[in-house]
Short mmCIF file of C-alpha atoms in Angstrom, two decimals:
data_model
loop_
_atom_site.label_atom_id
_atom_site.label_comp_id
_atom_site.label_asym_id
_atom_site.label_seq_id
_atom_site.Cartn_x
_atom_site.Cartn_y
_atom_site.Cartn_z
CA UNK A 1 135.43 93.78 105.23
CA UNK A 2 131.96 92.48 104.51
CA UNK A 3 131.07 88.80 104.45
CA UNK A 4 129.97 87.22 101.23
CA UNK A 5 126.28 86.70 100.67
CA UNK A 6 123.97 85.01 98.25
CA UNK A 7 124.15 86.69 94.88
CA UNK A 8 121.86 89.68 94.63
CA UNK A 9 121.16 91.22 91.27
CA UNK A 10 120.26 94.88 90.87
CA UNK A 11 117.08 94.24 88.95
CA UNK A 12 115.57 91.19 90.39
CA UNK A 13 116.04 90.47 93.91
CA UNK A 14 114.35 89.00 96.58
CA UNK A 15 111.67 86.54 97.35
CA UNK A 16 110.60 84.29 100.15
CA UNK A 17 112.45 81.03 100.72
CA UNK A 18 109.01 79.44 101.14
CA UNK A 19 106.10 80.15 98.83
CA UNK A 20 104.22 83.24 99.88
CA UNK A 21 100.95 82.63 101.68
CA UNK A 22 97.70 83.26 99.87
CA UNK A 23 97.05 86.95 99.62
CA UNK A 24 100.69 87.92 99.98
CA UNK A 25 100.48 90.30 97.04
CA UNK A 26 97.60 92.23 98.56
CA UNK A 27 98.37 95.95 98.75
CA UNK A 28 97.03 98.28 101.41
CA UNK A 29 94.65 101.04 100.36
CA UNK A 30 92.16 103.17 102.29
CA UNK A 31 89.34 101.50 100.34
CA UNK A 32 90.68 97.97 100.84
CA UNK A 33 92.45 97.51 104.19
CA UNK A 34 94.63 94.48 104.77
CA UNK A 35 92.88 91.20 105.39
CA UNK A 36 91.97 90.35 108.98
CA UNK A 37 92.56 93.87 110.26
CA UNK A 38 90.37 94.28 113.33
CA UNK A 39 88.57 90.95 112.79
CA UNK A 40 90.24 89.18 115.72
CA UNK A 41 92.52 89.97 118.60
CA UNK A 42 95.42 87.73 117.55
CA UNK A 43 96.97 87.07 114.15
CA UNK A 44 98.19 83.52 113.45
CA UNK A 45 98.98 84.07 109.77
CA UNK A 46 102.71 84.45 110.49
CA UNK A 47 103.09 81.30 112.62
CA UNK A 48 105.79 79.02 111.19
CA UNK A 49 107.47 81.81 109.22
CA UNK A 50 111.03 82.98 109.81
CA UNK A 51 111.79 86.58 110.63
CA UNK A 52 113.05 87.04 107.07
CA UNK A 53 109.81 85.68 105.63
CA UNK A 54 107.77 87.93 107.91
CA UNK A 55 109.86 90.87 106.68
CA UNK A 56 109.03 89.93 103.08
CA UNK A 57 105.31 89.66 103.86
CA UNK A 58 105.28 93.03 105.62
CA UNK A 59 106.97 94.73 102.69
CA UNK A 60 104.16 93.43 100.49
CA UNK A 61 101.52 94.67 102.92
CA UNK A 62 103.04 98.12 102.85
CA UNK A 63 103.11 98.21 99.06
CA UNK A 64 106.90 98.36 98.80
CA UNK A 65 108.03 98.17 95.16
CA UNK A 66 111.76 98.89 95.49
CA UNK A 67 114.30 97.94 98.15
CA UNK A 68 117.81 99.42 98.02
CA UNK A 69 120.72 97.83 99.82
CA UNK A 70 123.79 95.64 100.07
CA UNK A 71 123.92 92.08 101.47
CA UNK A 72 126.15 90.77 104.23
CA UNK A 73 126.35 88.00 106.80
CA UNK A 74 124.26 89.53 109.58
CA UNK A 75 121.31 90.23 107.30
CA UNK A 76 121.41 86.93 105.36
CA UNK A 77 118.19 85.51 106.87
CA UNK A 78 116.29 88.40 105.30
CA UNK A 79 118.06 88.08 101.96
CA UNK A 80 117.39 84.34 101.96
CA UNK A 81 113.70 85.13 102.24
CA UNK A 82 113.50 87.88 99.63
CA UNK A 83 116.07 87.01 96.97
CA UNK A 84 113.53 85.51 94.54
CA UNK A 85 110.64 87.88 95.20
CA UNK A 86 108.55 88.77 92.17
CA UNK A 87 106.71 91.51 94.05
CA UNK A 88 109.45 94.12 94.39
CA UNK A 89 112.84 94.90 92.91
CA UNK A 90 116.06 94.87 94.90
CA UNK A 91 118.50 97.56 93.75
CA UNK A 92 122.15 96.71 94.46
CA UNK A 93 124.59 99.68 94.44
CA UNK A 94 128.38 99.61 94.82
CA UNK A 95 128.20 100.93 98.40
CA UNK A 96 125.63 101.25 101.21
CA UNK A 97 125.81 105.04 101.13
CA UNK A 98 124.74 104.86 97.51
CA UNK A 99 121.78 102.71 98.53
CA UNK A 100 120.71 105.34 101.04
CA UNK A 101 120.92 108.20 98.57
CA UNK A 102 119.11 106.16 95.90
CA UNK A 103 116.31 105.46 98.38
CA UNK A 104 116.16 109.17 99.21
CA UNK A 105 115.79 110.04 95.54
CA UNK A 106 113.07 107.42 95.15
CA UNK A 107 111.19 108.87 98.13
CA UNK A 108 111.49 112.43 96.83
CA UNK A 109 110.13 111.48 93.40
CA UNK A 110 107.36 109.09 94.43
CA UNK A 111 106.33 110.43 97.82
CA UNK A 112 106.64 106.88 99.20
CA UNK A 113 109.18 105.90 101.86
CA UNK A 114 112.53 104.70 100.56
CA UNK A 115 113.44 101.29 102.03
CA UNK A 116 117.09 100.34 102.66
CA UNK A 117 118.45 96.95 103.71
CA UNK A 118 122.08 96.66 104.89
CA UNK A 119 124.22 94.39 107.03
CA UNK A 120 125.84 95.09 110.41
CA UNK A 121 129.05 96.96 111.22
CA UNK A 122 130.38 98.82 108.17
CA UNK A 123 127.15 98.19 106.29
CA UNK A 124 125.19 100.05 108.95
CA UNK A 125 127.71 102.82 109.59
CA UNK A 126 127.90 103.58 105.87
CA UNK A 127 124.22 104.57 105.94
CA UNK A 128 124.67 107.38 108.49
CA UNK A 129 125.20 110.15 105.92
CA UNK A 130 121.95 109.36 104.05
CA UNK A 131 120.12 109.21 107.41
CA UNK A 132 121.34 112.68 108.37
CA UNK A 133 120.57 114.02 104.90
CA UNK A 134 117.03 112.62 105.09
CA UNK A 135 116.55 114.15 108.54
CA UNK A 136 117.70 117.58 107.36
CA UNK A 137 115.54 117.53 104.23
CA UNK A 138 112.43 115.81 105.59
CA UNK A 139 112.67 112.66 103.46
CA UNK A 140 110.92 109.41 104.53
CA UNK A 141 113.74 106.83 104.69
CA UNK A 142 113.36 103.45 106.42
CA UNK A 143 116.61 101.60 107.10
CA UNK A 144 116.71 97.96 108.20
CA UNK A 145 120.20 97.04 109.38
CA UNK A 146 121.52 93.59 110.21
CA UNK A 147 123.06 92.98 113.61
CA UNK A 148 125.12 90.21 115.20
CA UNK A 149 123.14 87.58 117.17
CA UNK A 150 121.74 88.87 120.46
CA UNK A 151 124.04 86.62 122.51
CA UNK A 152 127.08 88.23 120.84
CA UNK A 153 126.02 91.85 121.36
CA UNK A 154 128.51 93.64 123.58
CA UNK A 155 131.32 91.13 122.96
CA UNK A 156 133.03 93.03 120.14
CA UNK A 157 131.89 90.33 117.74
CA UNK A 158 132.85 90.44 114.07
CA UNK A 159 131.16 93.44 112.41
CA UNK A 160 129.32 94.40 115.58
CA UNK A 161 128.47 98.10 115.88
CA UNK A 162 126.08 99.95 118.16
CA UNK A 163 124.13 101.40 115.25
CA UNK A 164 121.21 102.37 117.50
CA UNK A 165 123.57 104.54 119.54
CA UNK A 166 125.47 105.82 116.50
CA UNK A 167 122.29 106.88 114.67
CA UNK A 168 120.59 108.45 117.69
CA UNK A 169 120.93 112.04 116.48
CA UNK A 170 119.89 111.49 112.86
CA UNK A 171 116.49 109.83 113.00
CA UNK A 172 113.01 110.14 114.50
CA UNK A 173 112.98 106.49 115.58
CA UNK A 174 115.73 103.91 116.02
CA UNK A 175 115.17 100.62 117.75
CA UNK A 176 116.61 97.12 117.97
CA UNK A 177 114.31 94.15 117.45
CA UNK A 178 114.71 91.67 120.33
CA UNK A 179 111.72 89.38 119.83
CA UNK A 180 110.47 87.99 116.53
CA UNK A 181 106.90 88.47 117.80
CA UNK A 182 107.46 92.25 117.70
CA UNK A 183 108.67 92.38 114.10
CA UNK A 184 105.31 93.17 112.47
CA UNK A 185 104.45 95.93 114.93
CA UNK A 186 107.94 97.48 114.60
CA UNK A 187 107.69 97.53 110.81
CA UNK A 188 104.23 99.14 111.02
CA UNK A 189 105.58 101.72 113.45
CA UNK A 190 108.57 102.46 111.22
CA UNK A 191 106.38 103.17 108.19
CA UNK A 192 103.91 105.24 110.18
CA UNK A 193 106.52 107.40 111.89
CA UNK A 194 108.48 107.96 108.66
CA UNK A 195 105.35 109.37 106.98
CA UNK A 196 103.79 111.16 109.97
CA UNK A 197 103.87 114.95 110.12
CA UNK A 198 107.22 116.13 108.80
CA UNK A 199 108.63 113.11 107.01
CA UNK A 200 111.82 111.65 108.40
CA UNK A 201 114.24 108.70 108.56
CA UNK A 202 113.87 105.73 110.90
CA UNK A 203 116.15 102.77 111.60
CA UNK A 204 115.30 99.24 112.76
CA UNK A 205 118.21 97.02 113.86
CA UNK A 206 117.67 93.30 113.17
CA UNK A 207 119.84 90.75 115.07
CA UNK A 208 120.62 87.69 112.97
CA UNK A 209 119.17 85.14 115.38
CA UNK A 210 115.85 87.02 115.48
CA UNK A 211 115.42 87.26 111.70
CA UNK A 212 116.56 83.65 111.37
CA UNK A 213 114.21 82.42 114.09
CA UNK A 214 110.74 80.96 113.52
CA UNK A 215 107.58 82.48 114.99
CA UNK A 216 105.87 79.81 117.08
CA UNK A 217 102.81 81.61 118.41
CA UNK A 218 100.04 83.94 117.32
CA UNK A 219 100.79 87.62 117.84
CA UNK A 220 98.49 90.53 118.75
CA UNK A 221 97.07 92.27 115.73
CA UNK A 222 99.32 95.20 114.92
CA UNK A 223 97.86 98.65 114.39
CA UNK A 224 96.89 99.23 110.76
CA UNK A 225 99.39 101.19 108.76
CA UNK A 226 98.13 104.75 108.35
CA UNK A 227 99.41 106.78 105.40
CA UNK A 228 100.58 110.35 105.88
CA UNK A 229 98.26 112.12 108.30
CA UNK A 230 97.88 115.74 109.34
CA UNK A 231 98.97 116.73 112.82
CA UNK A 232 96.21 116.16 115.39
CA UNK A 233 94.84 119.70 115.40
CA UNK A 234 96.28 122.67 113.56
CA UNK A 235 96.12 125.58 115.98
CA UNK A 236 97.57 129.02 116.51
CA UNK A 237 100.19 129.71 119.15
CA UNK A 238 98.02 131.33 121.82
CA UNK A 239 97.27 128.07 123.64
CA UNK A 240 93.57 128.86 124.17
CA UNK A 241 91.14 126.16 125.28
CA UNK A 242 89.24 126.03 121.97
CA UNK A 243 91.79 124.97 119.31
CA UNK A 244 89.30 125.13 116.43
CA UNK A 245 88.27 128.68 117.29
CA UNK A 246 91.87 129.79 117.79
CA UNK A 247 92.83 128.27 114.45
CA UNK A 248 89.93 130.03 112.72
CA UNK A 249 90.84 133.35 114.31
CA UNK A 250 94.49 132.87 113.35
CA UNK A 251 93.64 132.28 109.68
CA UNK A 252 91.31 135.28 109.66
CA UNK A 253 94.17 137.40 111.03
CA UNK A 254 96.47 136.10 108.28
CA UNK A 255 93.83 136.97 105.66
CA UNK A 256 93.46 140.44 107.15
CA UNK A 257 97.21 140.99 106.86
CA UNK A 258 97.23 139.69 103.26
CA UNK A 259 94.34 141.91 102.25
CA UNK A 260 95.93 145.01 103.76
CA UNK A 261 99.57 144.53 102.79
CA UNK A 262 101.11 146.73 100.12
CA UNK A 263 104.15 144.56 99.35
CA UNK A 264 103.51 140.96 100.48
CA UNK A 265 105.82 138.11 99.41
CA UNK A 266 105.27 134.36 99.67
CA UNK A 267 108.38 132.46 100.76
CA UNK A 268 107.72 128.78 99.89
CA UNK A 269 109.81 125.88 101.15
CA UNK A 270 110.00 122.11 101.01
CA UNK A 271 106.88 121.72 103.15
CA UNK A 272 104.77 122.85 100.19
CA UNK A 273 106.07 119.91 98.15
CA UNK A 274 105.57 117.32 100.88
CA UNK A 275 102.00 118.45 101.54
CA UNK A 276 99.62 116.36 99.36
CA UNK A 277 97.94 119.46 97.86
CA UNK A 278 100.54 122.02 98.83
CA UNK A 279 101.64 123.15 95.38
CA UNK A 280 98.05 123.41 94.11
CA UNK A 281 97.01 125.48 97.11
CA UNK A 282 100.10 127.69 96.72
CA UNK A 283 99.18 128.43 93.11
CA UNK A 284 95.56 129.23 94.00
CA UNK A 285 96.65 131.43 96.89
CA UNK A 286 99.18 133.37 94.81
CA UNK A 287 96.69 133.82 91.97
CA UNK A 288 93.77 134.91 94.13
CA UNK A 289 95.75 137.29 96.34
CA UNK A 290 98.08 138.38 93.50
CA UNK A 291 101.21 137.86 95.61
CA UNK A 292 104.69 137.15 94.16
CA UNK A 293 106.36 133.87 95.16
CA UNK A 294 109.97 133.03 95.90
CA UNK A 295 111.14 129.53 96.79
CA UNK A 296 113.98 127.96 98.73
CA UNK A 297 116.38 125.50 97.14
CA UNK A 298 114.38 122.64 98.67
CA UNK A 299 111.15 124.29 97.53
CA UNK A 300 112.07 124.48 93.84
CA UNK A 301 109.21 123.04 91.82
CA UNK A 302 106.53 124.19 94.24
CA UNK A 303 105.65 127.13 91.99
CA UNK A 304 105.84 127.57 88.22
CA UNK A 305 108.92 129.70 87.54
CA UNK A 306 107.45 130.80 84.20
CA UNK A 307 104.58 132.46 86.05
CA UNK A 308 104.96 136.27 86.06
CA UNK A 309 104.57 136.22 89.84
CA UNK A 310 107.64 133.99 90.28
CA UNK A 311 110.69 135.60 91.84
CA UNK A 312 112.63 132.34 91.50
CA UNK A 313 114.94 131.14 94.28
CA UNK A 314 116.11 133.37 97.11
CA UNK A 315 119.07 133.24 99.44
CA UNK A 316 122.83 133.17 99.05
CA UNK A 317 122.64 131.47 95.64
CA UNK A 318 119.27 132.93 94.63
CA UNK A 319 118.23 135.86 92.51
CA UNK A 320 118.97 139.43 93.54
CA UNK A 321 115.35 140.48 93.01
CA UNK A 322 114.03 137.70 95.27
CA UNK A 323 116.30 138.81 98.10
CA UNK A 324 115.42 142.47 97.58
CA UNK A 325 111.72 141.59 97.57
CA UNK A 326 112.01 139.86 100.95
CA UNK A 327 113.93 142.79 102.38
CA UNK A 328 111.33 145.33 101.23
CA UNK A 329 108.20 143.24 101.87
CA UNK A 330 105.81 144.49 104.55
CA UNK A 331 104.41 140.95 104.89
CA UNK A 332 106.45 137.73 104.56
CA UNK A 333 104.35 134.57 104.28
CA UNK A 334 106.66 131.61 104.99
CA UNK A 335 104.99 128.41 103.81
CA UNK A 336 106.71 125.19 104.90
CA UNK A 337 110.11 126.90 105.12
CA UNK A 338 112.61 126.78 107.99
CA UNK A 339 114.44 130.13 107.58
CA UNK A 340 117.76 128.51 106.71
CA UNK A 341 120.86 130.60 107.39
CA UNK A 342 121.68 130.67 103.67
CA UNK A 343 118.34 132.39 103.14
CA UNK A 344 118.28 134.78 106.07
CA UNK A 345 121.94 135.73 106.39
CA UNK A 346 122.41 137.88 109.49
CA UNK A 347 119.08 137.57 111.30
CA UNK A 348 119.40 141.07 112.67
CA UNK A 349 119.02 142.46 109.15
CA UNK A 350 116.51 139.96 107.73
CA UNK A 351 113.15 141.32 106.49
CA UNK A 352 113.45 144.76 108.15
CA UNK A 353 110.36 146.20 106.44
CA UNK A 354 108.18 143.33 107.66
CA UNK A 355 109.48 143.73 111.21
CA UNK A 356 108.68 147.44 111.11
CA UNK A 357 105.22 146.74 109.68
CA UNK A 358 104.57 144.31 112.54
CA UNK A 359 105.35 147.04 115.06
CA UNK A 360 102.77 149.20 113.30
CA UNK A 361 100.19 146.39 113.28
CA UNK A 362 99.92 146.17 109.50
CA UNK A 363 102.23 143.32 108.48
CA UNK A 364 105.04 141.14 109.77
CA UNK A 365 106.22 137.56 109.37
CA UNK A 366 103.68 134.73 109.15
CA UNK A 367 104.99 131.16 109.49
CA UNK A 368 103.08 128.08 108.31
CA UNK A 369 104.77 124.86 109.47
CA UNK A 370 103.78 121.30 110.29
CA UNK A 371 106.30 121.02 113.16
CA UNK A 372 105.52 123.15 116.21
CA UNK A 373 109.19 123.09 117.23
CA UNK A 374 110.13 124.94 114.04
CA UNK A 375 108.01 127.96 114.99
CA UNK A 376 110.20 130.75 116.40
CA UNK A 377 113.26 128.48 116.27
CA UNK A 378 115.19 130.83 114.00
CA UNK A 379 112.97 133.81 113.20
CA UNK A 380 110.24 135.02 115.52
CA UNK A 381 106.87 134.83 113.78
CA UNK A 382 104.24 137.48 114.38
CA UNK A 383 101.57 134.94 113.44
CA UNK A 384 102.08 131.15 113.34
CA UNK A 385 99.87 128.51 111.76
CA UNK A 386 100.69 124.91 112.64
CA UNK A 387 99.71 121.86 110.59
CA UNK A 388 99.69 120.70 106.98
CA UNK A 389 100.42 123.74 104.82
CA UNK A 390 98.11 122.70 101.97
CA UNK A 391 95.16 122.19 104.30
CA UNK A 392 95.77 125.49 106.04
CA UNK A 393 96.02 127.44 102.79
CA UNK A 394 92.77 125.83 101.64
CA UNK A 395 91.11 127.06 104.84
CA UNK A 396 92.63 130.52 104.35
CA UNK A 397 91.55 131.03 100.72
CA UNK A 398 87.87 131.95 101.33
CA UNK A 399 88.99 134.91 103.46
CA UNK A 400 91.55 136.27 100.98
CA UNK A 401 90.66 139.09 98.58
CA UNK A 402 92.16 139.87 95.19
CA UNK A 403 94.35 142.95 95.24
CA UNK A 404 96.21 144.92 92.60
CA UNK A 405 99.73 145.31 93.88
#
């Protein structure tokens, strides 16, 4: 099966084969950007380094503290460069799938992307299940897979697999590195895309001859890594020419519905947890408007279940009272939730009171989501608010009144 590799220990791992350059341990922060960013057009700091050593340096620049994975022949140039690193730990599981799920758990707990390093062939194919899981649950997972040398691609070489093609449906980005000069920009792009908008998995395929090669020329300065950003402009769905005004009007309409509803319910999903201030804004919103809150399975933890307003989890495996509340609510406020089939059941019979209230102009279904494509995908929203859910709730709060329900 997999080729032998240099010994990798679960707790120590990885360091550059050559001493790290001065400043290698520098960590990115908004207050202290990486050295030389924007100071010149070309960066010569990587000249003379192998692809594996550049990988190590880029992990440091992105503040990576844990790497999960399993060594093998096609990824050896990277392991040669990182196996003595004192800057991050390498976690070695019994199987690549375990590495992927460990990295997912790390990302869920810390909010940072989980980084996975595996070899080609079976090493790469074993990571498909974690990739799909991360895509479904909105988890930032960055997988670097080894690949046979570029000259051997397409020859059915030992442990060759078209992992870019295989992973096409379970990632936001997958790409093969073909030129060592593109390695820094690809790594920056992988981190940025994984953390942009709805978080997601990405995969970068690394041929052995590219990671083992030496960079011989200065490269264009890569774009700075940007941490999680809001979508460009949170707007309503009307498509008017003034997005800011439309967004303002949309939030005022949501506030009007909240203030007039007799039986509103907040339906909170995973998007509340991935928003930087989502759970705080949810608590303030529920307290100010005096609205009960139910959460999805992925949204558990977004709202204190000891709070009297908590209805606990809803759906097939949720509480009876949460499901009854949704069915009788005249206003359903879906915050970062995707209307999963195990929550809605038969869509024809989901939230009938809210649908009737919408026809009467006094309620309905309001959907807050960071991904425009999620709006109206499963349940038609009467009002939609796109963008970061925490930011949008913060903008909504001044217009919401306290009500005794």
